PDB file of C-alpha atoms in Angstrom:
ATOM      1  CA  UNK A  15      13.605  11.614   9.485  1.00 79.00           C
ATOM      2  CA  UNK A  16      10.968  14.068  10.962  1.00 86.00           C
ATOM      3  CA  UNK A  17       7.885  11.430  11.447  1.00 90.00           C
ATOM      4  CA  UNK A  18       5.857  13.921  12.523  1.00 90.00           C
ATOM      5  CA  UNK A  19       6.183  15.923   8.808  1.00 93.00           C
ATOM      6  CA  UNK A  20       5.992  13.232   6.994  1.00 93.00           C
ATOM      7  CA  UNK A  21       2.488  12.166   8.851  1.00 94.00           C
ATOM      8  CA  UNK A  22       1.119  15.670   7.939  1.00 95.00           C
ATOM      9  CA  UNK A  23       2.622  15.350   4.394  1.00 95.00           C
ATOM     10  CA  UNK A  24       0.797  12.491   4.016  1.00 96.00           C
ATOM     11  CA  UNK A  25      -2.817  13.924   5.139  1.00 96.00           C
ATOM     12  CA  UNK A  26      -2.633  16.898   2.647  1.00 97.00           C
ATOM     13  CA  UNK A  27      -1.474  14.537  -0.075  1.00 97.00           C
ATOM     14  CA  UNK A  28      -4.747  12.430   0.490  1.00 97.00           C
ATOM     15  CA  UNK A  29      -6.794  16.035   0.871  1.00 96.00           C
ATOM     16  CA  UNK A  30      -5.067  16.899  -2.515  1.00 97.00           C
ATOM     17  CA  UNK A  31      -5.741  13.816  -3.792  1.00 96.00           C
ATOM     18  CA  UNK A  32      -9.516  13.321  -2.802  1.00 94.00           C
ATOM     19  CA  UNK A  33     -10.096  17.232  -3.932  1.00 95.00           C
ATOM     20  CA  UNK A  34      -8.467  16.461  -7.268  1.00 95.00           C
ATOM     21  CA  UNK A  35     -10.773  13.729  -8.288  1.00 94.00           C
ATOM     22  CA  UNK A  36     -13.501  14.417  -6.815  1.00 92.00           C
ATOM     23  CA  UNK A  37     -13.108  17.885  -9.225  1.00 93.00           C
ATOM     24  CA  UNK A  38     -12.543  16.412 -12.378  1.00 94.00           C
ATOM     25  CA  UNK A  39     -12.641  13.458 -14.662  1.00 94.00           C
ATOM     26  CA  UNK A  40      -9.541  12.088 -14.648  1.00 95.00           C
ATOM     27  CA  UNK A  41     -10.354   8.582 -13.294  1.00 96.00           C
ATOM     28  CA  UNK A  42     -12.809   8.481 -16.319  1.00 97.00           C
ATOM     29  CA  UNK A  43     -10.380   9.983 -18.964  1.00 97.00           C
ATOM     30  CA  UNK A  44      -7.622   7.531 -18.084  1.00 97.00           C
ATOM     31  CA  UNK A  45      -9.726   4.316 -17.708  1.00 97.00           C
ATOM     32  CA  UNK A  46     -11.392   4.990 -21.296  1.00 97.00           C
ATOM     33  CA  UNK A  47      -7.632   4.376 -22.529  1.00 97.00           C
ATOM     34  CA  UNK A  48      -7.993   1.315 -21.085  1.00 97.00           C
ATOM     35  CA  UNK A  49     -10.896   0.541 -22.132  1.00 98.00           C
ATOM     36  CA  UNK A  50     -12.261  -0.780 -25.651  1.00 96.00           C
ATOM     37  CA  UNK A  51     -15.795   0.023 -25.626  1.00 94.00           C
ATOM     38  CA  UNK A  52     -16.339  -1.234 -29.169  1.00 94.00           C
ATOM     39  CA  UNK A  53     -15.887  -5.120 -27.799  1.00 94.00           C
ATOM     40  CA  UNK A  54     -16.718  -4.139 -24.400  1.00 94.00           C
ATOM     41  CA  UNK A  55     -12.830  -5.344 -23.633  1.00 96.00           C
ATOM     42  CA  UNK A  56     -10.466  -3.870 -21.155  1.00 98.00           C
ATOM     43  CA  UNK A  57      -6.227  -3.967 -21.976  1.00 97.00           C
ATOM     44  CA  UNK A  58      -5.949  -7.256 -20.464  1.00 97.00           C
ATOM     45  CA  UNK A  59      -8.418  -9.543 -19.584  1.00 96.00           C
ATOM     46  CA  UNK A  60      -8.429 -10.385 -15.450  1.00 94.00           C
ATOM     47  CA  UNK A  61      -7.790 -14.156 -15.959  1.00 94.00           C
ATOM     48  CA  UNK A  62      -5.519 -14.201 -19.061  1.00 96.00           C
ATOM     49  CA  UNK A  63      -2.263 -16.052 -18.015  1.00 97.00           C
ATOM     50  CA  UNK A  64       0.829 -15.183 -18.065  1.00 97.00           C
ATOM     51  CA  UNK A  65      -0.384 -11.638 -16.453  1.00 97.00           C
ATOM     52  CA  UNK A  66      -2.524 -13.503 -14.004  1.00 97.00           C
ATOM     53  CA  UNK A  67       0.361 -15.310 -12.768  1.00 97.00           C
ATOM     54  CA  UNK A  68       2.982 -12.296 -12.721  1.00 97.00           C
ATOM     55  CA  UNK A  69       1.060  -9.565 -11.887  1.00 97.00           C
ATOM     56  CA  UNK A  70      -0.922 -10.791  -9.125  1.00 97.00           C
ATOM     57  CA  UNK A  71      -0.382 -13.810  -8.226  1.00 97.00           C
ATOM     58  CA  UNK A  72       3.304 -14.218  -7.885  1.00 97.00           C
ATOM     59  CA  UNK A  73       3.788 -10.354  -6.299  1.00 97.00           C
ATOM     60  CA  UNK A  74       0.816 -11.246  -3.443  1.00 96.00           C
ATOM     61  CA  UNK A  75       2.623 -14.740  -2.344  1.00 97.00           C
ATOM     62  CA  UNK A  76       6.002 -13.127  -2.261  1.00 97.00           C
ATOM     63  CA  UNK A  77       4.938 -10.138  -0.077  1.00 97.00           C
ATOM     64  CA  UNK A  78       3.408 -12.932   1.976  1.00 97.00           C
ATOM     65  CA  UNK A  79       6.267 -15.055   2.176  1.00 98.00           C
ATOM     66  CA  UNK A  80       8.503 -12.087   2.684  1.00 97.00           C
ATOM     67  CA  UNK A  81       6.641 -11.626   6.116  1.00 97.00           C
ATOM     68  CA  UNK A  82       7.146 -15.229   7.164  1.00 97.00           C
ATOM     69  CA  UNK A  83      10.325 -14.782   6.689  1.00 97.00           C
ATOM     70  CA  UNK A  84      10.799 -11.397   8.360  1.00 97.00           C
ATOM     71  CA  UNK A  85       9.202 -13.290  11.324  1.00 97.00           C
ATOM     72  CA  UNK A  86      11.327 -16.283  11.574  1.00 96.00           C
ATOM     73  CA  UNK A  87      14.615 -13.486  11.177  1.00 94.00           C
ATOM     74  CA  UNK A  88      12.814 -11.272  14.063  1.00 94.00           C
ATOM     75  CA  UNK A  89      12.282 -14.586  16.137  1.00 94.00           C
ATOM     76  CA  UNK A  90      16.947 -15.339  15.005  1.00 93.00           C
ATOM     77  CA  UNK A  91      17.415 -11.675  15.798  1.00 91.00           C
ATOM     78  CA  UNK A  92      15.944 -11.728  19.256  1.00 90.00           C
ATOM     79  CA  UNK A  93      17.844 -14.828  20.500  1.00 89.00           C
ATOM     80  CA  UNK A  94      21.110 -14.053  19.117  1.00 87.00           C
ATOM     81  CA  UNK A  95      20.992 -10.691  21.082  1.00 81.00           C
ATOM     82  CA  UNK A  96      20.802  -8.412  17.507  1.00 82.00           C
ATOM     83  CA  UNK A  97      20.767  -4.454  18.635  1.00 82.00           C
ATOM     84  CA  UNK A  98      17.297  -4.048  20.100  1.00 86.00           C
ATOM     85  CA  UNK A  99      17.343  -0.587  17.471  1.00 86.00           C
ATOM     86  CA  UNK A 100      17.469  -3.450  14.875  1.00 90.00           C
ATOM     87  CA  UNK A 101      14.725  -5.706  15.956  1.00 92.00           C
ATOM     88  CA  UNK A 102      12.265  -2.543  16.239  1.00 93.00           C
ATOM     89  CA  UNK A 103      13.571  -1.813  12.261  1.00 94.00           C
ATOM     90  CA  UNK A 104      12.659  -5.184  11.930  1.00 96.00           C
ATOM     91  CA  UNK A 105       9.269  -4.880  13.866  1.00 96.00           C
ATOM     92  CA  UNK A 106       7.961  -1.792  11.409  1.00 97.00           C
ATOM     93  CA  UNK A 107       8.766  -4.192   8.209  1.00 98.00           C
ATOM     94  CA  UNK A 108       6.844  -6.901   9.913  1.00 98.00           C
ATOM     95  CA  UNK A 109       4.172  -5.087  11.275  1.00 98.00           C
ATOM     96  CA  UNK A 110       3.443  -3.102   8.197  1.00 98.00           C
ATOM     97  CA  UNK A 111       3.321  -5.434   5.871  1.00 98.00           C
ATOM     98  CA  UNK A 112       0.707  -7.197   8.113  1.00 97.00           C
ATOM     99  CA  UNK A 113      -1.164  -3.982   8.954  1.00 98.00           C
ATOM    100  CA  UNK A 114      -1.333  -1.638   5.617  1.00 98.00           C
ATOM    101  CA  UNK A 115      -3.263  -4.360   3.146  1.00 97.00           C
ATOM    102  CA  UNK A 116      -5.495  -4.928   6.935  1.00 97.00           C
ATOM    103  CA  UNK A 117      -6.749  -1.819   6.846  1.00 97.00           C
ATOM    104  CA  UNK A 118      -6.896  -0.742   3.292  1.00 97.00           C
ATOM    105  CA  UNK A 119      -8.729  -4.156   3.378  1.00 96.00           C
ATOM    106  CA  UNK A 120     -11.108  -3.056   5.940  1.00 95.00           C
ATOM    107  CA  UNK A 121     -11.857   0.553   3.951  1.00 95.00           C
ATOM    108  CA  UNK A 122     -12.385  -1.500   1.074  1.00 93.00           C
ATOM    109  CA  UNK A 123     -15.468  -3.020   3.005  1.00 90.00           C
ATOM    110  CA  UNK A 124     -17.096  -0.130   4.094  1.00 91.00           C
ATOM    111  CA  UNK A 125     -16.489   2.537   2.154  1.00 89.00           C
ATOM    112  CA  UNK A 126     -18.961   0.977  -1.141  1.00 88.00           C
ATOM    113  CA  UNK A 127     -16.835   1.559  -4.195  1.00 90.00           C
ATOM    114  CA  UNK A 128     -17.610   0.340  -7.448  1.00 93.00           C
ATOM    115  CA  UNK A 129     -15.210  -0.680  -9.734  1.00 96.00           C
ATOM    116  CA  UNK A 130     -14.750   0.093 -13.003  1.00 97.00           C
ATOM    117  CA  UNK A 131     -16.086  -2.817 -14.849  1.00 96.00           C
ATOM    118  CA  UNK A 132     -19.263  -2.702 -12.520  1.00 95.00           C
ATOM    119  CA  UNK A 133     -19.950   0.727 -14.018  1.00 96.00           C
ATOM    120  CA  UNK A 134     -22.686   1.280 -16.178  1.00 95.00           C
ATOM    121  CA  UNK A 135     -20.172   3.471 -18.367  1.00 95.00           C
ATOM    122  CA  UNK A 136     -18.171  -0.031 -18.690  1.00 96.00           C
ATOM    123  CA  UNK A 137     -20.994  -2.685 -19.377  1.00 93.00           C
ATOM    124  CA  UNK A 138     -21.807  -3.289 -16.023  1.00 93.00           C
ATOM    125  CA  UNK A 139     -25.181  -1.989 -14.270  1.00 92.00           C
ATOM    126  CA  UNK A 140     -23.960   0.253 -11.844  1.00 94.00           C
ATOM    127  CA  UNK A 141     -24.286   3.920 -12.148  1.00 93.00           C
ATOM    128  CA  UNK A 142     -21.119   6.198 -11.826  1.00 93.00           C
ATOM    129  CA  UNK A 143     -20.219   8.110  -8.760  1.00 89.00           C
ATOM    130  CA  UNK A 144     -17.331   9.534  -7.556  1.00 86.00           C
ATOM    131  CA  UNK A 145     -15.915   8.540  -4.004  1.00 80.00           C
ATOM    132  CA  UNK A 146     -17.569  10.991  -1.748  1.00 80.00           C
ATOM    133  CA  UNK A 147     -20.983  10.868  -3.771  1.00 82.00           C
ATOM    134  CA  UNK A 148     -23.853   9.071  -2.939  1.00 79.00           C
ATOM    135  CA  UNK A 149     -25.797   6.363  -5.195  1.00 81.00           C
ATOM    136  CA  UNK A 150     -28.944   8.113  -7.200  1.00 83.00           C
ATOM    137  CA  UNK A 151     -32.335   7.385  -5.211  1.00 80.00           C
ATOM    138  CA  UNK A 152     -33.615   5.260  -8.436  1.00 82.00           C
ATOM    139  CA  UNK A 153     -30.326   2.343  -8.088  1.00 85.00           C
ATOM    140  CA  UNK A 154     -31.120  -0.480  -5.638  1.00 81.00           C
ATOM    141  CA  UNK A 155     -28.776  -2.776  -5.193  1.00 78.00           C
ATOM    142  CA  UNK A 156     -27.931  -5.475  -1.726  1.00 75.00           C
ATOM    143  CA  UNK A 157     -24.887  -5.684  -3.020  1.00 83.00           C
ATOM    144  CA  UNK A 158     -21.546  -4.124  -1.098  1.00 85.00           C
ATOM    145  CA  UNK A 159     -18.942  -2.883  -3.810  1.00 90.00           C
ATOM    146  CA  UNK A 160     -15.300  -3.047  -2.255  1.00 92.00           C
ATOM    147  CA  UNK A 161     -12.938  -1.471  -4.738  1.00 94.00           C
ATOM    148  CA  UNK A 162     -12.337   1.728  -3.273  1.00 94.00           C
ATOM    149  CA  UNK A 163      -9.074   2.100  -2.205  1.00 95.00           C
ATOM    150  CA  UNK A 164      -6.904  -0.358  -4.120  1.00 96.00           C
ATOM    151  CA  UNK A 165      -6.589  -3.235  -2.037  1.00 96.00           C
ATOM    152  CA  UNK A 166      -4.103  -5.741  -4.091  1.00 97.00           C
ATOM    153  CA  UNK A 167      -1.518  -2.731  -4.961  1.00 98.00           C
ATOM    154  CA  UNK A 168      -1.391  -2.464  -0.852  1.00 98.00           C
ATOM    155  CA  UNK A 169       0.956  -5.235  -0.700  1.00 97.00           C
ATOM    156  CA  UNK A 170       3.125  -3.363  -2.917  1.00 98.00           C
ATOM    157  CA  UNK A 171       3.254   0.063  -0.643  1.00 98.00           C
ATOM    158  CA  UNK A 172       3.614  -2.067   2.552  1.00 98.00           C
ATOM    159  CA  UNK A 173       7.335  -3.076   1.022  1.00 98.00           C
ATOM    160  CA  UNK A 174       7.869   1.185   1.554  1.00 98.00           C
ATOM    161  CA  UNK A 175       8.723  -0.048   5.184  1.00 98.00           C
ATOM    162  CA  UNK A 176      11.968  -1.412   3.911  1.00 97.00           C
ATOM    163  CA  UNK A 177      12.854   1.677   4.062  1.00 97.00           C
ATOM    164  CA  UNK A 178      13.432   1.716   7.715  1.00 95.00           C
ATOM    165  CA  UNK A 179      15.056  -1.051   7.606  1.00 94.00           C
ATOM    166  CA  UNK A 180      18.475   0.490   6.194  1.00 92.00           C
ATOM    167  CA  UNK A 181      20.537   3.027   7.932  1.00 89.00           C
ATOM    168  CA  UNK A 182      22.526   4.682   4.277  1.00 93.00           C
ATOM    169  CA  UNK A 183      20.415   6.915   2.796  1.00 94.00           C
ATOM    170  CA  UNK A 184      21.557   4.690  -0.306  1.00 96.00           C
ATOM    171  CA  UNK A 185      19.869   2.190   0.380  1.00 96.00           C
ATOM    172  CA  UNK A 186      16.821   3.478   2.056  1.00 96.00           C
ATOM    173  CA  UNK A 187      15.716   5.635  -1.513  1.00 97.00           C
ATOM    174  CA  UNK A 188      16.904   1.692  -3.220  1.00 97.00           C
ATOM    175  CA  UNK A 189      14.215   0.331  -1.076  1.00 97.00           C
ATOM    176  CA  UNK A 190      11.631   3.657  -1.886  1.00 98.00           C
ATOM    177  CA  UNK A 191      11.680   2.910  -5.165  1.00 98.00           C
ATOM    178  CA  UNK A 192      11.747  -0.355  -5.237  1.00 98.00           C
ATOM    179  CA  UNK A 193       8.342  -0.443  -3.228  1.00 98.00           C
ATOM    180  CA  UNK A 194       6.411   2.557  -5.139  1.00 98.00           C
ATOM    181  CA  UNK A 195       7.800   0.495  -8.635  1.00 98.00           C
ATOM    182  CA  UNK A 196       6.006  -2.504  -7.192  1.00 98.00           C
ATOM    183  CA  UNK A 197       2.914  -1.327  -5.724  1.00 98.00           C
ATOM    184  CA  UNK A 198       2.813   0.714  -9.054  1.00 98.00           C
ATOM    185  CA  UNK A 199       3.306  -2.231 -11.079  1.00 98.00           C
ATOM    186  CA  UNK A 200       0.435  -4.231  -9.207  1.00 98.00           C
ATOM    187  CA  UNK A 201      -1.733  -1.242  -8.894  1.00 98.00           C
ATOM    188  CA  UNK A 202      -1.744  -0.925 -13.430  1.00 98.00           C
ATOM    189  CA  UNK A 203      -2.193  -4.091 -13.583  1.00 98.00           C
ATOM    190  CA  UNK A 204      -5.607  -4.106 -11.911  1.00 98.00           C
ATOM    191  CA  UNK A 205      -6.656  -0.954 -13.245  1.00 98.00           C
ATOM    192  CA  UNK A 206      -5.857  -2.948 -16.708  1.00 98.00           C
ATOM    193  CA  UNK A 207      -8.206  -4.896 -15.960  1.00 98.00           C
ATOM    194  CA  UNK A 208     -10.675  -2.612 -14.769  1.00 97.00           C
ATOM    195  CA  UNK A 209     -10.567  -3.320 -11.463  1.00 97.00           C
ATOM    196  CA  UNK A 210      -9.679   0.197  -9.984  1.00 97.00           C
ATOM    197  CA  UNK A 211      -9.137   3.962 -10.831  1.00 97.00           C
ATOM    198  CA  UNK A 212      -6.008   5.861 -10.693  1.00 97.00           C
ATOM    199  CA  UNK A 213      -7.480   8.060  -7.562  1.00 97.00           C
ATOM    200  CA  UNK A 214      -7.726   4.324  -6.507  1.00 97.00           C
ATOM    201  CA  UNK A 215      -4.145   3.333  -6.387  1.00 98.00           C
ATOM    202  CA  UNK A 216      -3.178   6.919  -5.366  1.00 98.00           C
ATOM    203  CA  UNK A 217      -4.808   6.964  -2.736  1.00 97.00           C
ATOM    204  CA  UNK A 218      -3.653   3.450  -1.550  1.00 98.00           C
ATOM    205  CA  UNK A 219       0.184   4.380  -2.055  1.00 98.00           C
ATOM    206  CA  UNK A 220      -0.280   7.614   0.233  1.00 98.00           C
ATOM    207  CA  UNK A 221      -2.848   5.916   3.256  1.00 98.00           C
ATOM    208  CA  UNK A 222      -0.090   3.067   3.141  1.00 98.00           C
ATOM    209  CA  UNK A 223       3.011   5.452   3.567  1.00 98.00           C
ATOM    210  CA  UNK A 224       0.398   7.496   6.449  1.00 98.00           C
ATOM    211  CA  UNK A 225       0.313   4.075   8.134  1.00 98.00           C
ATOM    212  CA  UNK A 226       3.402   2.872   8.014  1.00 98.00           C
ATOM    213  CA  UNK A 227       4.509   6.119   9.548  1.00 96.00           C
ATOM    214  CA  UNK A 228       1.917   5.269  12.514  1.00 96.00           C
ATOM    215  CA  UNK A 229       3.344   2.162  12.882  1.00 97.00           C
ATOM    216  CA  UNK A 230       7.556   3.343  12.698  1.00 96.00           C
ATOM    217  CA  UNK A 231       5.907   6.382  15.472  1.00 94.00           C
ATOM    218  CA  UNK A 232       4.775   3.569  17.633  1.00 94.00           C
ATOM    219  CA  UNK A 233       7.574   1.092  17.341  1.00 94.00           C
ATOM    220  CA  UNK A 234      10.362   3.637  18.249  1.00 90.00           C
ATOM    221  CA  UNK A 235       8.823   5.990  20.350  1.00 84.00           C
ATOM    222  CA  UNK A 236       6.603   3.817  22.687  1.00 63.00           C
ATOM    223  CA  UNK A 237       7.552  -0.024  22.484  1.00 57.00           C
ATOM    224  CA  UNK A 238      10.568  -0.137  25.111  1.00 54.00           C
ATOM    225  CA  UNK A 239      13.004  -3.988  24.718  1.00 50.00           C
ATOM    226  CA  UNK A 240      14.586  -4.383  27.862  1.00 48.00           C
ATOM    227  CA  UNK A 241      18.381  -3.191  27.731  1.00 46.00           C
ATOM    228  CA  UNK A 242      21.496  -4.831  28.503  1.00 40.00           C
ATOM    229  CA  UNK A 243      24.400  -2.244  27.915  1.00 43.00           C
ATOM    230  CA  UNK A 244      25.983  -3.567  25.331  1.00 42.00           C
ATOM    231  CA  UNK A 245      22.676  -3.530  23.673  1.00 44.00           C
ATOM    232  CA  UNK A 246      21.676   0.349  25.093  1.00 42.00           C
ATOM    233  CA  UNK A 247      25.562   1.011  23.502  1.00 46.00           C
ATOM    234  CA  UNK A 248      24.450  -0.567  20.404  1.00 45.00           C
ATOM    235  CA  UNK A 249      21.374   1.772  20.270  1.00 41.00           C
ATOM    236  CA  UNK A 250      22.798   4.718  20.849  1.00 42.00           C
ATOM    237  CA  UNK A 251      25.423   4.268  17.646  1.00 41.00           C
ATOM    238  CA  UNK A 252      22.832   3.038  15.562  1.00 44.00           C
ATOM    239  CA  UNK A 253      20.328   6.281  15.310  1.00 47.00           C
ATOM    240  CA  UNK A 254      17.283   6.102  13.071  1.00 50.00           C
ATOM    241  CA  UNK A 255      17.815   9.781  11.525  1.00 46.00           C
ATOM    242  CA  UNK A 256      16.729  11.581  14.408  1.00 40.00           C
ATOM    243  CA  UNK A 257      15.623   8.529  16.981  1.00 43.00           C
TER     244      UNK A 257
END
């Protein structure tokens, strides 16, 4: 796997992405679907249960406890002598899925986003802009907006580091789409409930793939374990497509 193509890949998909919706409507057209402006209702209410419960509750403490456990295993791995290669497969898992919803967590805080149901267009008293637009002169608000990107579907993308994890290309695309069906599945359910756009949740899924590419760079070009042979032997049969 060619990190440094699939780090470029990932900046023209946001370019493509930002250029997109920043050109047309889509956000808009799609969240009307969504919407039922003659109750002033979206698909599914934010705190009607079971969807509370399945769709954000239960994915966010599973990621969570997911990490733990990828922890404790790292902590197993490094005492039982496991193929360094391994623990640094282990150390992009761990580290991503602490790092992606971090920063897509700290955009979300600065970069002012509305979402949906804030928007005037929506019942809320916000005016619409898109995501490299400025408020109009006339609103005033103290308030910071932080829905823009999708911070909740993060969790999902993060799992996308599974995919280094595996060494059969079988079982790396298992763990692609098992991550992207996820974060996909998290990210509807909050624009459902009007809580982001699709350029929202787009955006999201390709910063989080951009990142955890940073993070696999880092891990197995830079972070050196020391060696025993056995272990340097282990490393050299166990190849990360290309490392």
């Amino acid at each position: 796997m060619n990190l440094s193509k699939h780090l470029l890949y990932s900046m023209y998909a946001l370019t493509l992405i930002a250029f997109l919706f920043e050109t047309t409507n889509s956000d808009i057209w799609l969240q009307n679907l969504l919407f039922n402006a003659s109750n002033q209702t979206w698909l599914i209410d934010k705190y009607e249960e079971p969807y509370r419960f399945i769709f954000y509750l239960l994915p966010k403490y599973s990621i969570i406890l997911l990490a733990l456990s990828l922890i404790a295993f790292y902590v197993i791995a490094c005492r039982r002598k496991y193929s360094k290669h391994f623990q640094k497969r282990l150390l992009v898992v761990i580290f991503s899925l602490m790092l992606v919803p971090s920063v897509i967590g700290g955009l979300k805080a600065t970069t002012n986003g509305a979402c949906p149901a804030q928007l005037e267009l929506y019942g809320g008293d916000v005016p619409y802009v898109k995501a490299f637009e400025l408020m109009p002169e006339s609103f005033e608000s103290t308030k910071k907006y932080k829905c823009f990107p999708a911070g909740h579907a993060s969790g999902g993308f993060a799992l996308m580091s599974l995919f280094f994890l595996f060494y059969r290309p079988k079982y790396q695309c298992i763990a692609i789409a098992f991550a992207v069906s996820t974060g996909w599945i998290m990210g509807s359910y909050k624009m459902a409930i009007g809580d982001h756009f699709l350029s929202h949740t787009l955006t999201t899924m390709t910063l989080s793939w951009l990142i955890i590419c940073l993070i696999a760079a880092v891990v197995f070009r830079t972070l050196h374990f020391p060696n025993s042979k056995s272990n340097a032997k282990n490393s050299q049969q166990e190849p990360i497509n290309g490392y």
